[in-house]
Amino acid sequence: MIRRVLPHGMGRGLLTRRPGTRRGGFSLDWDGKVSEIKKKIKSILPGRSCDLLQDTSHLPPEHSDVVIVGGGVLGLSVAYWLKKLESRRGAIRVLVVERDHTYSQASTGLSVGGICQQFSLPENIQLSLFSASFLRNINEYLAVVDAPPLDLRFNPSGYLLLASEKDAAAMESNVKVQRQEGAKVSLMSPDQLRNKFPWINTEGVALASYGMEDEGWFDPWCLLQGLRRKVQSLGVLFCQGEVTRFVSSSQRMLTTDDKAVVLKRIHEVHVKMDRSLEYQPVECAIVINAAGAWSAQIAALAGVGEGPPGTLQGTKLPVEPRKRYVYVWHCPQGPGLETPLVADTSGAYFRREGLGSNYLGGRSPTEEEPDPANLEVDHDFFQDKVQSAWAGYYDYNTFDQNGVVGPHPLVVNMYFATGFSGHGLQQAPGIGRAVAEMVLKGRFQTIDLSPFLFTRFYLGEKIQENNII
């Protein structure tokens, strides 16, 4: 395909009208143009680059081994681990397609930046432990020659989860699993809670769990920019645009019980360029769906969920955008610098923000979900006395609030890294490595994330995570 085209009106300006010539007559301005004409003639001779051709550096390449749809922290983590685990430098060509280069509505930048290991599922605990180690040694992983070191501004104040009498037994069970996986978590009675945090009102609190190590919060924007800088240094390509179509081939197969299924393989991704009606086709071998809250739309473009209901072909990706509010308030007499991120029995949470007696927090809705069509904030949802507020998106898995990782069973070269329902940022380093291992090795190696495969939606096998804030 010819990528470069001659600009409209090429050659205009070489002919000039001189004073005194007859109306309609032209003569060449030889004084300044002869050398220019010679240069341009030479430039289009074989073996020479043509300066007349348009710059196409903003376009994606015609070919890429892997196309990652979504340039947030999950997509960038997959790109990073693909390049780190490739057999030799430059063996894999990776393209990241992101429609919003400002990241103004990206979930990463709008997150509160928390990390904890207080989950109910071993896989989520392992992912967060892996990420904690990654973040603790961030400059060993993401250092770039001649670039300043990253400062994630990690605040290791921990998470403090409060449970009512009704939920105390479940909290005890969760902490047992967390400790078995290596997390440093303590259980605290109301009396112990008051002694350590005298500002807490323990009315209605039967038990608390407190993360003593590798928990707290960090700067998500710094992690995003650090990953982007690093993967660019490793040769990953970026394109601002929107994926609008997949070109695929189909093959009809029989299962072991003689049921017919149609396998698809994507061969080409169409990328609509920013502020343009035109698209650029990119031939590829692998597609990574890391489009966050919009990943179900990308999956549908590939034919995921198009079959009859109740069949594997008719099983959709159950991920949708959910809007969550974050509020900031000032409290001069509030808890001090040792304050952890606190989640109380109602589901409301807060943490300190900086050193100026500011706090941020919020709560997931318990009844009607807010309209995700925009990121406008409902200031009546929380309380009146707030300084500022913003909203962001969860890539919410309506099936079991857990991530979707690995290949689709029928669209055989589309892999997922999505649906983490609010904990994708903190688990991104481990998720990226898991997807890269599946692409390059055909199996999970570091952490077995087989329970997070797409097939569970068809089989109806929920792996419910009970600790989603």
PDB file of N, CA and C in Angstrom, residues 121-181:
ATOM      1  N   LEU A 121      -9.810 -13.369  47.464  1.00  0.00           N
ATOM      2  CA  LEU A 121      -9.340 -14.395  46.534  1.00  0.00           C
ATOM      3  C   LEU A 121      -7.813 -14.468  46.518  1.00  0.00           C
ATOM      4  N   PRO A 122      -7.237 -15.667  46.555  1.00  0.00           N
ATOM      5  CA  PRO A 122      -5.779 -15.795  46.519  1.00  0.00           C
ATOM      6  C   PRO A 122      -5.150 -15.117  45.302  1.00  0.00           C
ATOM      7  N   GLU A 123      -5.802 -15.205  44.143  1.00  0.00           N
ATOM      8  CA  GLU A 123      -5.226 -14.618  42.926  1.00  0.00           C
ATOM      9  C   GLU A 123      -5.086 -13.102  43.055  1.00  0.00           C
ATOM     10  N   ASN A 124      -6.084 -12.439  43.625  1.00  0.00           N
ATOM     11  CA  ASN A 124      -6.003 -10.994  43.797  1.00  0.00           C
ATOM     12  C   ASN A 124      -4.938 -10.606  44.817  1.00  0.00           C
ATOM     13  N   ILE A 125      -4.792 -11.408  45.871  1.00  0.00           N
ATOM     14  CA  ILE A 125      -3.748 -11.156  46.866  1.00  0.00           C
ATOM     15  C   ILE A 125      -2.371 -11.296  46.230  1.00  0.00           C
ATOM     16  N   GLN A 126      -2.180 -12.359  45.439  1.00  0.00           N
ATOM     17  CA  GLN A 126      -0.895 -12.579  44.782  1.00  0.00           C
ATOM     18  C   GLN A 126      -0.569 -11.459  43.802  1.00  0.00           C
ATOM     19  N   LEU A 127      -1.570 -11.020  43.055  1.00  0.00           N
ATOM     20  CA  LEU A 127      -1.348  -9.920  42.108  1.00  0.00           C
ATOM     21  C   LEU A 127      -0.898  -8.657  42.825  1.00  0.00           C
ATOM     22  N   SER A 128      -1.532  -8.332  43.939  1.00  0.00           N
ATOM     23  CA  SER A 128      -1.177  -7.104  44.651  1.00  0.00           C
ATOM     24  C   SER A 128       0.175  -7.227  45.351  1.00  0.00           C
ATOM     25  N   LEU A 129       0.527  -8.414  45.814  1.00  0.00           N
ATOM     26  CA  LEU A 129       1.864  -8.613  46.378  1.00  0.00           C
ATOM     27  C   LEU A 129       2.936  -8.443  45.306  1.00  0.00           C
ATOM     28  N   PHE A 130       2.690  -8.990  44.109  1.00  0.00           N
ATOM     29  CA  PHE A 130       3.630  -8.824  43.012  1.00  0.00           C
ATOM     30  C   PHE A 130       3.780  -7.343  42.674  1.00  0.00           C
ATOM     31  N   SER A 131       2.660  -6.635  42.598  1.00  0.00           N
ATOM     32  CA  SER A 131       2.705  -5.219  42.247  1.00  0.00           C
ATOM     33  C   SER A 131       3.403  -4.396  43.318  1.00  0.00           C
ATOM     34  N   ALA A 132       3.204  -4.755  44.585  1.00  0.00           N
ATOM     35  CA  ALA A 132       3.874  -4.025  45.665  1.00  0.00           C
ATOM     36  C   ALA A 132       5.390  -4.118  45.517  1.00  0.00           C
ATOM     37  N   SER A 133       5.883  -5.308  45.184  1.00  0.00           N
ATOM     38  CA  SER A 133       7.320  -5.479  44.960  1.00  0.00           C
ATOM     39  C   SER A 133       7.780  -4.671  43.749  1.00  0.00           C
ATOM     40  N   PHE A 134       6.983  -4.679  42.694  1.00  0.00           N
ATOM     41  CA  PHE A 134       7.309  -3.913  41.485  1.00  0.00           C
ATOM     42  C   PHE A 134       7.396  -2.422  41.806  1.00  0.00           C
ATOM     43  N   LEU A 135       6.418  -1.912  42.531  1.00  0.00           N
ATOM     44  CA  LEU A 135       6.388  -0.481  42.845  1.00  0.00           C
ATOM     45  C   LEU A 135       7.512  -0.106  43.802  1.00  0.00           C
ATOM     46  N   ARG A 136       7.812  -0.988  44.737  1.00  0.00           N
ATOM     47  CA  ARG A 136       8.891  -0.718  45.693  1.00  0.00           C
ATOM     48  C   ARG A 136      10.238  -0.607  44.983  1.00  0.00           C
ATOM     49  N   ASN A 137      10.397  -1.342  43.891  1.00  0.00           N
ATOM     50  CA  ASN A 137      11.660  -1.329  43.125  1.00  0.00           C
ATOM     51  C   ASN A 137      11.456  -0.703  41.751  1.00  0.00           C
ATOM     52  N   ILE A 138      10.621   0.312  41.687  1.00  0.00           N
ATOM     53  CA  ILE A 138      10.166   0.863  40.415  1.00  0.00           C
ATOM     54  C   ILE A 138      11.305   1.272  39.499  1.00  0.00           C
ATOM     55  N   ASN A 139      12.374   1.834  40.048  1.00  0.00           N
ATOM     56  CA  ASN A 139      13.449   2.317  39.187  1.00  0.00           C
ATOM     57  C   ASN A 139      14.380   1.214  38.718  1.00  0.00           C
ATOM     58  N   GLU A 140      14.297   0.039  39.311  1.00  0.00           N
ATOM     59  CA  GLU A 140      15.010  -1.108  38.758  1.00  0.00           C
ATOM     60  C   GLU A 140      14.299  -1.626  37.508  1.00  0.00           C
ATOM     61  N   TYR A 141      12.985  -1.449  37.459  1.00  0.00           N
ATOM     62  CA  TYR A 141      12.194  -1.904  36.314  1.00  0.00           C
ATOM     63  C   TYR A 141      12.071  -0.838  35.222  1.00  0.00           C
ATOM     64  N   LEU A 142      11.810   0.395  35.609  1.00  0.00           N
ATOM     65  CA  LEU A 142      11.422   1.415  34.632  1.00  0.00           C
ATOM     66  C   LEU A 142      12.457   2.497  34.409  1.00  0.00           C
ATOM     67  N   ALA A 143      13.679   2.315  34.903  1.00  0.00           N
ATOM     68  CA  ALA A 143      14.721   3.323  34.679  1.00  0.00           C
ATOM     69  C   ALA A 143      15.022   3.452  33.193  1.00  0.00           C
ATOM     70  N   VAL A 144      15.254   4.690  32.756  1.00  0.00           N
ATOM     71  CA  VAL A 144      15.636   4.996  31.374  1.00  0.00           C
ATOM     72  C   VAL A 144      16.922   5.813  31.415  1.00  0.00           C
ATOM     73  N   VAL A 145      17.871   5.465  30.566  1.00  0.00           N
ATOM     74  CA  VAL A 145      19.165   6.145  30.545  1.00  0.00           C
ATOM     75  C   VAL A 145      18.978   7.648  30.342  1.00  0.00           C
ATOM     76  N   ASP A 146      19.665   8.435  31.157  1.00  0.00           N
ATOM     77  CA  ASP A 146      19.676   9.902  31.090  1.00  0.00           C
ATOM     78  C   ASP A 146      18.331  10.533  31.467  1.00  0.00           C
ATOM     79  N   ALA A 147      17.411   9.750  32.008  1.00  0.00           N
ATOM     80  CA  ALA A 147      16.128  10.295  32.475  1.00  0.00           C
ATOM     81  C   ALA A 147      16.125  10.290  33.998  1.00  0.00           C
ATOM     82  N   PRO A 148      15.450  11.250  34.616  1.00  0.00           N
ATOM     83  CA  PRO A 148      15.424  11.296  36.080  1.00  0.00           C
ATOM     84  C   PRO A 148      14.693  10.096  36.654  1.00  0.00           C
ATOM     85  N   PRO A 149      15.048   9.664  37.865  1.00  0.00           N
ATOM     86  CA  PRO A 149      14.359   8.522  38.486  1.00  0.00           C
ATOM     87  C   PRO A 149      12.912   8.874  38.791  1.00  0.00           C
ATOM     88  N   LEU A 150      12.080   7.832  38.858  1.00  0.00           N
ATOM     89  CA  LEU A 150      10.669   8.030  39.170  1.00  0.00           C
ATOM     90  C   LEU A 150      10.474   8.146  40.671  1.00  0.00           C
ATOM     91  N   ASP A 151       9.563   9.005  41.066  1.00  0.00           N
ATOM     92  CA  ASP A 151       9.182   9.129  42.465  1.00  0.00           C
ATOM     93  C   ASP A 151       7.672   8.952  42.554  1.00  0.00           C
ATOM     94  N   LEU A 152       7.247   7.746  42.942  1.00  0.00           N
ATOM     95  CA  LEU A 152       5.822   7.433  43.018  1.00  0.00           C
ATOM     96  C   LEU A 152       5.145   8.080  44.225  1.00  0.00           C
ATOM     97  N   ARG A 153       5.934   8.672  45.108  1.00  0.00           N
ATOM     98  CA  ARG A 153       5.409   9.294  46.327  1.00  0.00           C
ATOM     99  C   ARG A 153       4.525   8.293  47.099  1.00  0.00           C
ATOM    100  N   PHE A 154       5.052   7.110  47.246  1.00  0.00           N
ATOM    101  CA  PHE A 154       4.301   6.065  47.930  1.00  0.00           C
ATOM    102  C   PHE A 154       4.152   6.390  49.409  1.00  0.00           C
ATOM    103  N   ASN A 155       2.932   6.332  49.903  1.00  0.00           N
ATOM    104  CA  ASN A 155       2.639   6.542  51.313  1.00  0.00           C
ATOM    105  C   ASN A 155       2.248   5.201  51.926  1.00  0.00           C
ATOM    106  N   PRO A 156       3.131   4.607  52.751  1.00  0.00           N
ATOM    107  CA  PRO A 156       2.891   3.240  53.243  1.00  0.00           C
ATOM    108  C   PRO A 156       2.042   3.191  54.506  1.00  0.00           C
ATOM    109  N   SER A 157       0.957   3.948  54.552  1.00  0.00           N
ATOM    110  CA  SER A 157       0.155   4.026  55.780  1.00  0.00           C
ATOM    111  C   SER A 157      -0.824   2.874  55.928  1.00  0.00           C
ATOM    112  N   GLY A 158      -0.958   2.032  54.912  1.00  0.00           N
ATOM    113  CA  GLY A 158      -1.795   0.850  55.020  1.00  0.00           C
ATOM    114  C   GLY A 158      -3.269   1.106  54.773  1.00  0.00           C
ATOM    115  N   TYR A 159      -4.019   0.013  54.773  1.00  0.00           N
ATOM    116  CA  TYR A 159      -5.481   0.035  54.675  1.00  0.00           C
ATOM    117  C   TYR A 159      -6.054  -0.455  55.999  1.00  0.00           C
ATOM    118  N   LEU A 160      -7.123   0.164  56.450  1.00  0.00           N
ATOM    119  CA  LEU A 160      -7.831  -0.261  57.641  1.00  0.00           C
ATOM    120  C   LEU A 160      -9.288  -0.502  57.273  1.00  0.00           C
ATOM    121  N   LEU A 161      -9.701  -1.770  57.277  1.00  0.00           N
ATOM    122  CA  LEU A 161     -11.068  -2.141  56.927  1.00  0.00           C
ATOM    123  C   LEU A 161     -11.850  -2.450  58.195  1.00  0.00           C
ATOM    124  N   LEU A 162     -13.040  -1.902  58.316  1.00  0.00           N
ATOM    125  CA  LEU A 162     -13.882  -2.090  59.486  1.00  0.00           C
ATOM    126  C   LEU A 162     -15.049  -3.000  59.147  1.00  0.00           C
ATOM    127  N   ALA A 163     -15.389  -3.895  60.078  1.00  0.00           N
ATOM    128  CA  ALA A 163     -16.479  -4.855  59.850  1.00  0.00           C
ATOM    129  C   ALA A 163     -17.488  -4.779  60.993  1.00  0.00           C
ATOM    130  N   SER A 164     -18.755  -4.922  60.629  1.00  0.00           N
ATOM    131  CA  SER A 164     -19.819  -5.017  61.630  1.00  0.00           C
ATOM    132  C   SER A 164     -19.884  -6.453  62.146  1.00  0.00           C
ATOM    133  N   GLU A 165     -20.750  -6.693  63.111  1.00  0.00           N
ATOM    134  CA  GLU A 165     -20.918  -8.038  63.646  1.00  0.00           C
ATOM    135  C   GLU A 165     -21.292  -9.026  62.542  1.00  0.00           C
ATOM    136  N   LYS A 166     -22.113  -8.568  61.605  1.00  0.00           N
ATOM    137  CA  LYS A 166     -22.584  -9.424  60.506  1.00  0.00           C
ATOM    138  C   LYS A 166     -21.438  -9.873  59.605  1.00  0.00           C
ATOM    139  N   ASP A 167     -20.430  -9.010  59.419  1.00  0.00           N
ATOM    140  CA  ASP A 167     -19.348  -9.303  58.470  1.00  0.00           C
ATOM    141  C   ASP A 167     -18.056  -9.743  59.144  1.00  0.00           C
ATOM    142  N   ALA A 168     -18.044  -9.849  60.465  1.00  0.00           N
ATOM    143  CA  ALA A 168     -16.798 -10.148  61.181  1.00  0.00           C
ATOM    144  C   ALA A 168     -16.246 -11.529  60.829  1.00  0.00           C
ATOM    145  N   ALA A 169     -17.119 -12.532  60.724  1.00  0.00           N
ATOM    146  CA  ALA A 169     -16.641 -13.893  60.416  1.00  0.00           C
ATOM    147  C   ALA A 169     -15.999 -13.941  59.034  1.00  0.00           C
ATOM    148  N   ALA A 170     -16.616 -13.251  58.061  1.00  0.00           N
ATOM    149  CA  ALA A 170     -16.045 -13.213  56.713  1.00  0.00           C
ATOM    150  C   ALA A 170     -14.684 -12.516  56.720  1.00  0.00           C
ATOM    151  N   MET A 171     -14.544 -11.442  57.527  1.00  0.00           N
ATOM    152  CA  MET A 171     -13.251 -10.757  57.613  1.00  0.00           C
ATOM    153  C   MET A 171     -12.187 -11.688  58.183  1.00  0.00           C
ATOM    154  N   GLU A 172     -12.528 -12.445  59.221  1.00  0.00           N
ATOM    155  CA  GLU A 172     -11.565 -13.401  59.793  1.00  0.00           C
ATOM    156  C   GLU A 172     -11.125 -14.414  58.747  1.00  0.00           C
ATOM    157  N   SER A 173     -12.077 -14.921  57.988  1.00  0.00           N
ATOM    158  CA  SER A 173     -11.765 -15.904  56.947  1.00  0.00           C
ATOM    159  C   SER A 173     -10.863 -15.287  55.880  1.00  0.00           C
ATOM    160  N   ASN A 174     -11.155 -14.051  55.481  1.00  0.00           N
ATOM    161  CA  ASN A 174     -10.341 -13.375  54.466  1.00  0.00           C
ATOM    162  C   ASN A 174      -8.904 -13.175  54.948  1.00  0.00           C
ATOM    163  N   VAL A 175      -8.758 -12.741  56.197  1.00  0.00           N
ATOM    164  CA  VAL A 175      -7.417 -12.485  56.735  1.00  0.00           C
ATOM    165  C   VAL A 175      -6.611 -13.782  56.805  1.00  0.00           C
ATOM    166  N   LYS A 176      -7.267 -14.894  57.093  1.00  0.00           N
ATOM    167  CA  LYS A 176      -6.569 -16.178  57.105  1.00  0.00           C
ATOM    168  C   LYS A 176      -5.986 -16.487  55.731  1.00  0.00           C
ATOM    169  N   VAL A 177      -6.775 -16.255  54.674  1.00  0.00           N
ATOM    170  CA  VAL A 177      -6.294 -16.473  53.307  1.00  0.00           C
ATOM    171  C   VAL A 177      -5.161 -15.501  52.980  1.00  0.00           C
ATOM    172  N   GLN A 178      -5.309 -14.254  53.371  1.00  0.00           N
ATOM    173  CA  GLN A 178      -4.289 -13.241  53.095  1.00  0.00           C
ATOM    174  C   GLN A 178      -2.958 -13.614  53.728  1.00  0.00           C
ATOM    175  N   ARG A 179      -3.004 -14.075  54.967  1.00  0.00           N
ATOM    176  CA  ARG A 179      -1.769 -14.474  55.644  1.00  0.00           C
ATOM    177  C   ARG A 179      -1.145 -15.705  54.990  1.00  0.00           C
ATOM    178  N   GLN A 180      -1.973 -16.648  54.553  1.00  0.00           N
ATOM    179  CA  GLN A 180      -1.453 -17.831  53.871  1.00  0.00           C
ATOM    180  C   GLN A 180      -0.704 -17.459  52.594  1.00  0.00           C
ATOM    181  N   GLU A 181      -1.139 -16.372  51.936  1.00  0.00           N
ATOM    182  CA  GLU A 181      -0.490 -15.926  50.696  1.00  0.00           C
ATOM    183  C   GLU A 181       0.702 -15.020  50.949  1.00  0.00           C
TER     184      GLU A 181
END
